[in-house]
């Protein structure tokens, strides 16, 4: 038994170590296929990055959002990293059954730790196996977050962990028996029942059982190593190694998710100068090797857990996009194409092969065939990513928010869109109208600039316009950035007028840019037209800097950022000006209107007194909530309005469900599956509310359209309204004229003057 155990274990060890060494080298070379990133963008503040990594791993801060799953996974992960000493001890036991690790083998704290973590690893993996087994049949098809994952790989990894955990516990019992533990000892506080069970066996039998169990522990570990070495795209196994660098190299050193701003478009790691682009600049991604190396690392790290898929509004409404399946497709394609790329293969801008026939002579036929596949293409074209997958994304950020290993899905999707839009001119036809309107009129509807001021004539107070009523913004406290929807869309204009009236009531000095406003470029950028975004953004930044009194020739006139205050009712404008205009030289202090309104209510400058009766449910706009973490102000405003009873939808805050308008989807038809706004409204209707509230003009339009449709179908009560939070607040702050008249009629007649 001993000889067999030694031979089997050492042979597997030699093969496993050789293969894992080769696999690590392959993955390293493979990740380096990707393009460089801007200098310092992934390595700045190494101390903070290390703290972030330690916090996310040791605290399991992202996994623990999933309750018992996070708790169980923590013990499995900790066990994997800290139980290798038991593997070393198993090697020693092959040669001497009662061998223990020197120095620490009989150190009580070490033995207690091994006992506890060993048992908790077994319990943890049993919980995860049970969840997977129960999820697949109980949530068949698209309802399971595991749909599309490679099930055999997951089960293989899970049962390997279970077997190794059982071997550790069994060895502990055998060790106690062979070391003649005759009564309960703390060192065996969990394995003592096994010690008792084995205690009556002969020494020879105990030795043979130790040889056998040690061989099983070592053999299963090495078989796992061999299998994952031969499957470098086995993310469910490799994520336990690659997750650490993927988290360390994440976009934000402080641990913030890759949401909010999109990254500037780069070529070979250098931001593209759109005023004078280089001849060889690569616009977007048309081949997998055009992704940055962090993208390649992202793809390889995916553990196929499906948390992104379970939260994706496109997937949940029957569309072909699953963030998980997209990342898996890119990973599998990249790994299959890697031998071709590592041999020097690749196509130039004209589609000509860069490598010589001699260089490609040893490349497998499968890799050469994979290299011919278009990155974006239909099934008939043998494309890696179907166009319907690419254009289904609303960039809501649910995938990025939920991913436990910090994969940056939106950046990769937009990079692929950029090439399709700017080079191939291939995108949904309806979006072309929006782009033309932005180019010619500066707004998606193509309306004349003077229309941006039409709403001002509908209010009975003065709204100063920069350049007409005031010279610049030094005379007011806030610039109110009205935005395209707030100026031009009838439903959104109600929000604009309500917010302006609230500012007037509170005595806040503000002004607007009027016809000088252009679209911020949010939809153009997320559609993939980076050039148009740069153009619109540069015009807006120049206009804003001038309006804030900045003079390029006189540095002393420039206002500090804290004095350049902008308030926006549109989360898309808010996000773009606050997070993306700094890329264009525009540094401003930007807040959302709900943040300012909450502040004014707290200060007593706005006092909600008139009851607004009814049950209300609040919808979180993605670009206000997930992208910018503004969840509390709208809810606090609602809580201050007397009469309202707030009830949350099942999906809210970090797990809020998109309205369907983000990522330029506002301007595209929704032809596949259920409409996303209908899915969201149906969730709201399950609460039977009187009011559905939000804080975004895009959401307001999408939810209103769906509610009106549901009313026509008889599925929603006619009294149901969709309003912005500011409209609710204004209704409560105002003292109704009807109430004043009623009070006057009921007042006693004054006595005649004598």
CSV table of N, CA, C and O in Angstrom, one decimal, residues 296-375:
chain,number,residue,atom,x,y,z
A,296,UNK,N,-8.4,41.1,-21.3
A,296,UNK,CA,-8.1,39.7,-21.4
A,296,UNK,C,-8.1,39.0,-20.0
A,296,UNK,O,-8.6,37.9,-19.9
A,297,UNK,N,-7.6,39.7,-19.0
A,297,UNK,CA,-7.5,39.2,-17.7
A,297,UNK,C,-9.0,39.1,-17.1
A,297,UNK,O,-9.3,38.1,-16.5
A,298,UNK,N,-9.8,40.1,-17.4
A,298,UNK,CA,-11.2,40.0,-17.0
A,298,UNK,C,-11.9,38.7,-17.6
A,298,UNK,O,-12.5,38.0,-16.8
A,299,UNK,N,-11.7,38.5,-18.9
A,299,UNK,CA,-12.3,37.3,-19.5
A,299,UNK,C,-11.9,36.0,-18.8
A,299,UNK,O,-12.7,35.1,-18.6
A,300,UNK,N,-10.6,35.9,-18.5
A,300,UNK,CA,-10.0,34.7,-18.0
A,300,UNK,C,-10.5,34.5,-16.5
A,300,UNK,O,-10.4,33.4,-16.0
A,301,UNK,N,-10.8,35.6,-15.8
A,301,UNK,CA,-11.2,35.5,-14.4
A,301,UNK,C,-12.6,35.1,-14.2
A,301,UNK,O,-12.9,34.7,-13.0
A,302,UNK,N,-13.5,35.2,-15.2
A,302,UNK,CA,-14.9,35.0,-15.0
A,302,UNK,C,-15.1,33.6,-14.4
A,302,UNK,O,-14.6,32.6,-14.9
A,303,UNK,N,-15.8,33.5,-13.3
A,303,UNK,CA,-16.1,32.2,-12.6
A,303,UNK,C,-17.4,31.6,-12.9
A,303,UNK,O,-17.8,30.6,-12.4
A,304,UNK,N,-18.1,32.3,-13.9
A,304,UNK,CA,-19.4,31.7,-14.4
A,304,UNK,C,-20.5,31.6,-13.3
A,304,UNK,O,-21.3,30.7,-13.4
A,305,UNK,N,-20.4,32.4,-12.3
A,305,UNK,CA,-21.3,32.3,-11.2
A,305,UNK,C,-22.7,32.8,-11.6
A,305,UNK,O,-23.7,32.5,-11.0
A,306,UNK,N,-22.8,33.7,-12.6
A,306,UNK,CA,-24.1,34.2,-13.1
A,306,UNK,C,-24.8,35.2,-12.4
A,306,UNK,O,-25.9,35.5,-12.6
A,307,UNK,N,-24.1,35.9,-11.4
A,307,UNK,CA,-24.7,36.9,-10.7
A,307,UNK,C,-25.0,38.1,-11.6
A,307,UNK,O,-26.1,38.7,-11.5
A,308,UNK,N,-24.1,38.4,-12.6
A,308,UNK,CA,-24.4,39.4,-13.5
A,308,UNK,C,-25.6,39.1,-14.4
A,308,UNK,O,-26.5,39.9,-14.6
A,309,UNK,N,-25.7,37.9,-14.8
A,309,UNK,CA,-26.8,37.4,-15.6
A,309,UNK,C,-28.1,37.5,-14.9
A,309,UNK,O,-29.1,37.9,-15.5
A,310,UNK,N,-28.2,37.2,-13.6
A,310,UNK,CA,-29.4,37.2,-12.9
A,310,UNK,C,-29.9,38.6,-12.7
A,310,UNK,O,-31.2,38.8,-12.5
A,311,UNK,N,-29.1,39.6,-12.8
A,311,UNK,CA,-29.5,41.0,-12.6
A,311,UNK,C,-29.7,41.7,-13.9
A,311,UNK,O,-30.2,42.9,-13.9
A,312,UNK,N,-29.3,41.2,-15.0
A,312,UNK,CA,-29.3,41.9,-16.3
A,312,UNK,C,-30.7,42.1,-16.8
A,312,UNK,O,-31.5,41.2,-17.0
A,313,UNK,N,-31.1,43.4,-17.1
A,313,UNK,CA,-32.5,43.6,-17.6
A,313,UNK,C,-32.7,43.0,-18.9
A,313,UNK,O,-33.9,42.6,-19.3
A,314,UNK,N,-31.7,43.0,-19.8
A,314,UNK,CA,-31.9,42.4,-21.1
A,314,UNK,C,-32.2,40.9,-21.0
A,314,UNK,O,-33.1,40.4,-21.6
A,315,UNK,N,-31.3,40.2,-20.2
A,315,UNK,CA,-31.5,38.7,-20.1
A,315,UNK,C,-32.9,38.4,-19.4
A,315,UNK,O,-33.5,37.5,-19.8
A,316,UNK,N,-33.3,39.2,-18.5
A,316,UNK,CA,-34.5,39.0,-17.7
A,316,UNK,C,-35.8,39.3,-18.6
A,316,UNK,O,-36.9,39.0,-18.1
A,317,UNK,N,-35.6,39.9,-19.7
A,317,UNK,CA,-36.8,40.2,-20.6
A,317,UNK,C,-36.6,39.4,-21.9
A,317,UNK,O,-37.2,39.9,-22.9
A,318,UNK,N,-35.9,38.3,-21.9
A,318,UNK,CA,-35.9,37.5,-23.1
A,318,UNK,C,-34.9,37.9,-24.2
A,318,UNK,O,-35.1,37.4,-25.4
A,319,UNK,N,-34.0,38.8,-24.0
A,319,UNK,CA,-33.1,39.2,-25.0
A,319,UNK,C,-31.8,38.3,-25.0
A,319,UNK,O,-31.5,37.6,-24.0
A,320,UNK,N,-31.0,38.3,-26.1
A,320,UNK,CA,-29.9,37.4,-26.1
A,320,UNK,C,-28.7,37.8,-25.3
A,320,UNK,O,-27.8,37.0,-25.1
A,321,UNK,N,-28.7,39.0,-24.8
A,321,UNK,CA,-27.5,39.4,-24.0
A,321,UNK,C,-27.5,38.8,-22.6
A,321,UNK,O,-28.5,39.0,-21.8
A,322,UNK,N,-26.5,38.1,-22.3
A,322,UNK,CA,-26.2,37.7,-20.9
A,322,UNK,C,-24.7,38.2,-20.7
A,322,UNK,O,-23.8,37.8,-21.4
A,323,UNK,N,-24.5,39.1,-19.7
A,323,UNK,CA,-23.1,39.5,-19.5
A,323,UNK,C,-22.2,38.4,-19.2
A,323,UNK,O,-21.0,38.4,-19.7
A,324,UNK,N,-22.6,37.3,-18.6
A,324,UNK,CA,-21.8,36.2,-18.3
A,324,UNK,C,-21.4,35.5,-19.6
A,324,UNK,O,-20.3,35.1,-19.8
A,325,UNK,N,-22.4,35.2,-20.4
A,325,UNK,CA,-22.2,34.4,-21.6
A,325,UNK,C,-21.3,35.2,-22.6
A,325,UNK,O,-20.5,34.7,-23.4
A,326,UNK,N,-21.5,36.6,-22.6
A,326,UNK,CA,-20.7,37.4,-23.4
A,326,UNK,C,-19.2,37.3,-23.0
A,326,UNK,O,-18.3,37.1,-23.9
A,327,UNK,N,-18.9,37.4,-21.7
A,327,UNK,CA,-17.6,37.3,-21.2
A,327,UNK,C,-17.0,35.9,-21.5
A,327,UNK,O,-15.8,35.8,-21.9
A,328,UNK,N,-17.8,34.9,-21.3
A,328,UNK,CA,-17.4,33.5,-21.6
A,328,UNK,C,-17.0,33.3,-23.1
A,328,UNK,O,-16.0,32.7,-23.4
A,329,UNK,N,-17.9,33.9,-23.9
A,329,UNK,CA,-17.6,33.8,-25.4
A,329,UNK,C,-16.3,34.5,-25.8
A,329,UNK,O,-15.5,33.9,-26.6
A,330,UNK,N,-16.1,35.6,-25.2
A,330,UNK,CA,-14.8,36.3,-25.5
A,330,UNK,C,-13.6,35.6,-24.9
A,330,UNK,O,-12.6,35.5,-25.6
A,331,UNK,N,-13.8,35.0,-23.8
A,331,UNK,CA,-12.7,34.2,-23.1
A,331,UNK,C,-12.4,33.0,-24.0
A,331,UNK,O,-11.2,32.7,-24.3
A,332,UNK,N,-13.4,32.2,-24.4
A,332,UNK,CA,-13.2,31.0,-25.1
A,332,UNK,C,-12.6,31.3,-26.5
A,332,UNK,O,-11.7,30.6,-27.0
A,333,UNK,N,-13.1,32.4,-27.1
A,333,UNK,CA,-12.5,32.8,-28.4
A,333,UNK,C,-11.1,33.2,-28.3
A,333,UNK,O,-10.2,32.8,-29.1
A,334,UNK,N,-10.8,34.0,-27.2
A,334,UNK,CA,-9.4,34.5,-27.1
A,334,UNK,C,-8.4,33.3,-26.8
A,334,UNK,O,-7.3,33.3,-27.3
A,335,UNK,N,-8.8,32.4,-26.0
A,335,UNK,CA,-8.0,31.2,-25.7
A,335,UNK,C,-7.8,30.4,-26.9
A,335,UNK,O,-6.7,29.8,-27.1
A,336,UNK,N,-8.8,30.2,-27.7
A,336,UNK,CA,-8.7,29.3,-28.9
A,336,UNK,C,-7.8,30.0,-29.9
A,336,UNK,O,-7.2,29.3,-30.7
A,337,UNK,N,-7.9,31.3,-30.0
A,337,UNK,CA,-7.1,32.1,-31.0
A,337,UNK,C,-5.7,32.3,-30.5
A,337,UNK,O,-4.8,32.7,-31.3
A,338,UNK,N,-5.4,32.1,-29.2
A,338,UNK,CA,-4.1,32.5,-28.6
A,338,UNK,C,-2.9,31.9,-29.4
A,338,UNK,O,-1.9,32.6,-29.6
A,339,UNK,N,-2.9,30.6,-29.7
A,339,UNK,CA,-1.7,30.1,-30.4
A,339,UNK,C,-1.4,30.8,-31.7
A,339,UNK,O,-0.2,31.0,-32.0
A,340,UNK,N,-2.4,31.2,-32.4
A,340,UNK,CA,-2.2,32.0,-33.7
A,340,UNK,C,-1.6,33.4,-33.3
A,340,UNK,O,-0.7,33.8,-34.0
A,341,UNK,N,-2.1,34.0,-32.3
A,341,UNK,CA,-1.6,35.3,-32.0
A,341,UNK,C,-0.2,35.3,-31.4
A,341,UNK,O,0.7,36.1,-31.7
A,342,UNK,N,0.1,34.3,-30.6
A,342,UNK,CA,1.4,34.1,-30.0
A,342,UNK,C,2.5,33.8,-31.0
A,342,UNK,O,3.7,34.0,-30.8
A,343,UNK,N,2.0,33.2,-32.2
A,343,UNK,CA,2.9,32.9,-33.3
A,343,UNK,C,3.2,34.1,-34.1
A,343,UNK,O,3.9,34.1,-35.1
A,344,UNK,N,2.6,35.3,-33.8
A,344,UNK,CA,2.8,36.5,-34.5
A,344,UNK,C,1.7,36.8,-35.5
A,344,UNK,O,1.7,37.8,-36.3
A,345,UNK,N,0.6,36.0,-35.5
A,345,UNK,CA,-0.5,36.2,-36.4
A,345,UNK,C,-1.3,37.5,-36.0
A,345,UNK,O,-1.3,38.0,-34.9
A,346,UNK,N,-2.0,38.0,-37.0
A,346,UNK,CA,-2.9,39.1,-36.9
A,346,UNK,C,-3.1,39.8,-38.2
A,346,UNK,O,-2.4,39.6,-39.2
A,347,UNK,N,-4.1,40.6,-38.3
A,347,UNK,CA,-4.5,41.3,-39.5
A,347,UNK,C,-4.2,42.8,-39.4
A,347,UNK,O,-4.4,43.4,-38.3
A,348,UNK,N,-3.8,43.4,-40.5
A,348,UNK,CA,-3.6,44.9,-40.5
A,348,UNK,C,-4.9,45.5,-40.8
A,348,UNK,O,-6.0,44.9,-41.0
A,349,UNK,N,-4.9,46.9,-40.9
A,349,UNK,CA,-6.2,47.6,-41.2
A,349,UNK,C,-6.8,47.2,-42.5
A,349,UNK,O,-8.0,47.3,-42.6
A,350,UNK,N,-6.0,46.7,-43.5
A,350,UNK,CA,-6.6,46.3,-44.8
A,350,UNK,C,-7.0,44.9,-44.7
A,350,UNK,O,-7.4,44.3,-45.8
A,351,UNK,N,-6.8,44.2,-43.6
A,351,UNK,CA,-7.2,42.8,-43.5
A,351,UNK,C,-6.1,41.8,-44.0
A,351,UNK,O,-6.4,40.6,-44.2
A,352,UNK,N,-4.9,42.3,-44.2
A,352,UNK,CA,-3.8,41.4,-44.7
A,352,UNK,C,-3.1,40.8,-43.5
A,352,UNK,O,-3.0,41.4,-42.4
A,353,UNK,N,-2.7,39.5,-43.6
A,353,UNK,CA,-2.0,38.8,-42.6
A,353,UNK,C,-0.6,39.4,-42.3
A,353,UNK,O,0.1,39.6,-43.2
A,354,UNK,N,-0.3,39.6,-41.1
A,354,UNK,CA,1.0,40.2,-40.7
A,354,UNK,C,2.1,39.1,-40.6
A,354,UNK,O,3.2,39.4,-40.9
A,355,UNK,N,1.7,37.9,-40.2
A,355,UNK,CA,2.7,36.9,-40.0
A,355,UNK,C,3.0,36.2,-41.3
A,355,UNK,O,2.2,36.1,-42.3
A,356,UNK,N,4.2,35.6,-41.4
A,356,UNK,CA,4.6,34.8,-42.6
A,356,UNK,C,4.1,33.4,-42.5
A,356,UNK,O,3.7,32.9,-41.4
A,357,UNK,N,4.1,32.7,-43.6
A,357,UNK,CA,3.7,31.3,-43.6
A,357,UNK,C,4.5,30.5,-42.7
A,357,UNK,O,4.0,29.5,-42.1
A,358,UNK,N,5.8,30.8,-42.6
A,358,UNK,CA,6.7,30.0,-41.8
A,358,UNK,C,6.3,30.2,-40.3
A,358,UNK,O,6.4,29.2,-39.5
A,359,UNK,N,6.0,31.4,-39.9
A,359,UNK,CA,5.6,31.7,-38.5
A,359,UNK,C,4.3,30.9,-38.1
A,359,UNK,O,4.2,30.4,-37.0
A,360,UNK,N,3.4,30.7,-39.1
A,360,UNK,CA,2.2,30.1,-38.8
A,360,UNK,C,2.2,28.6,-39.1
A,360,UNK,O,1.1,27.9,-38.9
A,361,UNK,N,3.3,28.1,-39.5
A,361,UNK,CA,3.4,26.7,-39.9
A,361,UNK,C,3.0,25.7,-38.7
A,361,UNK,O,2.3,24.7,-39.0
A,362,UNK,N,3.4,26.1,-37.5
A,362,UNK,CA,3.1,25.2,-36.4
A,362,UNK,C,1.8,25.4,-35.7
A,362,UNK,O,1.5,24.8,-34.6
A,363,UNK,N,1.0,26.4,-36.1
A,363,UNK,CA,-0.2,26.8,-35.4
A,363,UNK,C,-1.3,25.7,-35.7
A,363,UNK,O,-1.5,25.4,-36.9
A,364,UNK,N,-2.0,25.2,-34.7
A,364,UNK,CA,-3.0,24.3,-34.9
A,364,UNK,C,-4.1,24.8,-35.9
A,364,UNK,O,-4.4,26.0,-35.9
A,365,UNK,N,-4.7,23.9,-36.6
A,365,UNK,CA,-5.7,24.3,-37.6
A,365,UNK,C,-6.9,24.9,-36.9
A,365,UNK,O,-7.5,25.9,-37.4
A,366,UNK,N,-7.2,24.5,-35.7
A,366,UNK,CA,-8.4,25.0,-34.9
A,366,UNK,C,-8.1,26.5,-34.6
A,366,UNK,O,-9.0,27.3,-34.6
A,367,UNK,N,-6.9,26.8,-34.2
A,367,UNK,CA,-6.5,28.2,-33.9
A,367,UNK,C,-6.6,29.1,-35.2
A,367,UNK,O,-7.1,30.3,-35.1
A,368,UNK,N,-6.2,28.6,-36.3
A,368,UNK,CA,-6.2,29.3,-37.6
A,368,UNK,C,-7.7,29.6,-38.0
A,368,UNK,O,-8.0,30.6,-38.4
A,369,UNK,N,-8.5,28.6,-37.7
A,369,UNK,CA,-10.0,28.7,-38.0
A,369,UNK,C,-10.6,29.7,-37.1
A,369,UNK,O,-11.4,30.6,-37.5
A,370,UNK,N,-10.2,29.7,-35.8
A,370,UNK,CA,-10.8,30.7,-34.9
A,370,UNK,C,-10.4,32.1,-35.3
A,370,UNK,O,-11.1,33.1,-35.1
A,371,UNK,N,-9.2,32.3,-35.8
A,371,UNK,CA,-8.7,33.6,-36.2
A,371,UNK,C,-9.5,34.2,-37.3
A,371,UNK,O,-9.5,35.4,-37.5
A,372,UNK,N,-10.2,33.4,-38.1
A,372,UNK,CA,-11.0,33.9,-39.2
A,372,UNK,C,-12.4,34.3,-38.8
A,372,UNK,O,-13.1,34.9,-39.6
A,373,UNK,N,-12.8,34.0,-37.6
A,373,UNK,CA,-14.1,34.4,-37.1
A,373,UNK,C,-14.2,35.9,-36.8
A,373,UNK,O,-13.3,36.5,-36.2
A,374,UNK,N,-15.3,36.6,-37.3
A,374,UNK,CA,-15.4,38.0,-37.0
A,374,UNK,C,-15.8,38.1,-35.5
A,374,UNK,O,-16.6,37.3,-35.0
A,375,UNK,N,-15.3,39.1,-34.9
A,375,UNK,CA,-15.7,39.3,-33.4
A,375,UNK,C,-17.2,39.6,-33.3
A,375,UNK,O,-17.8,39.1,-32.4
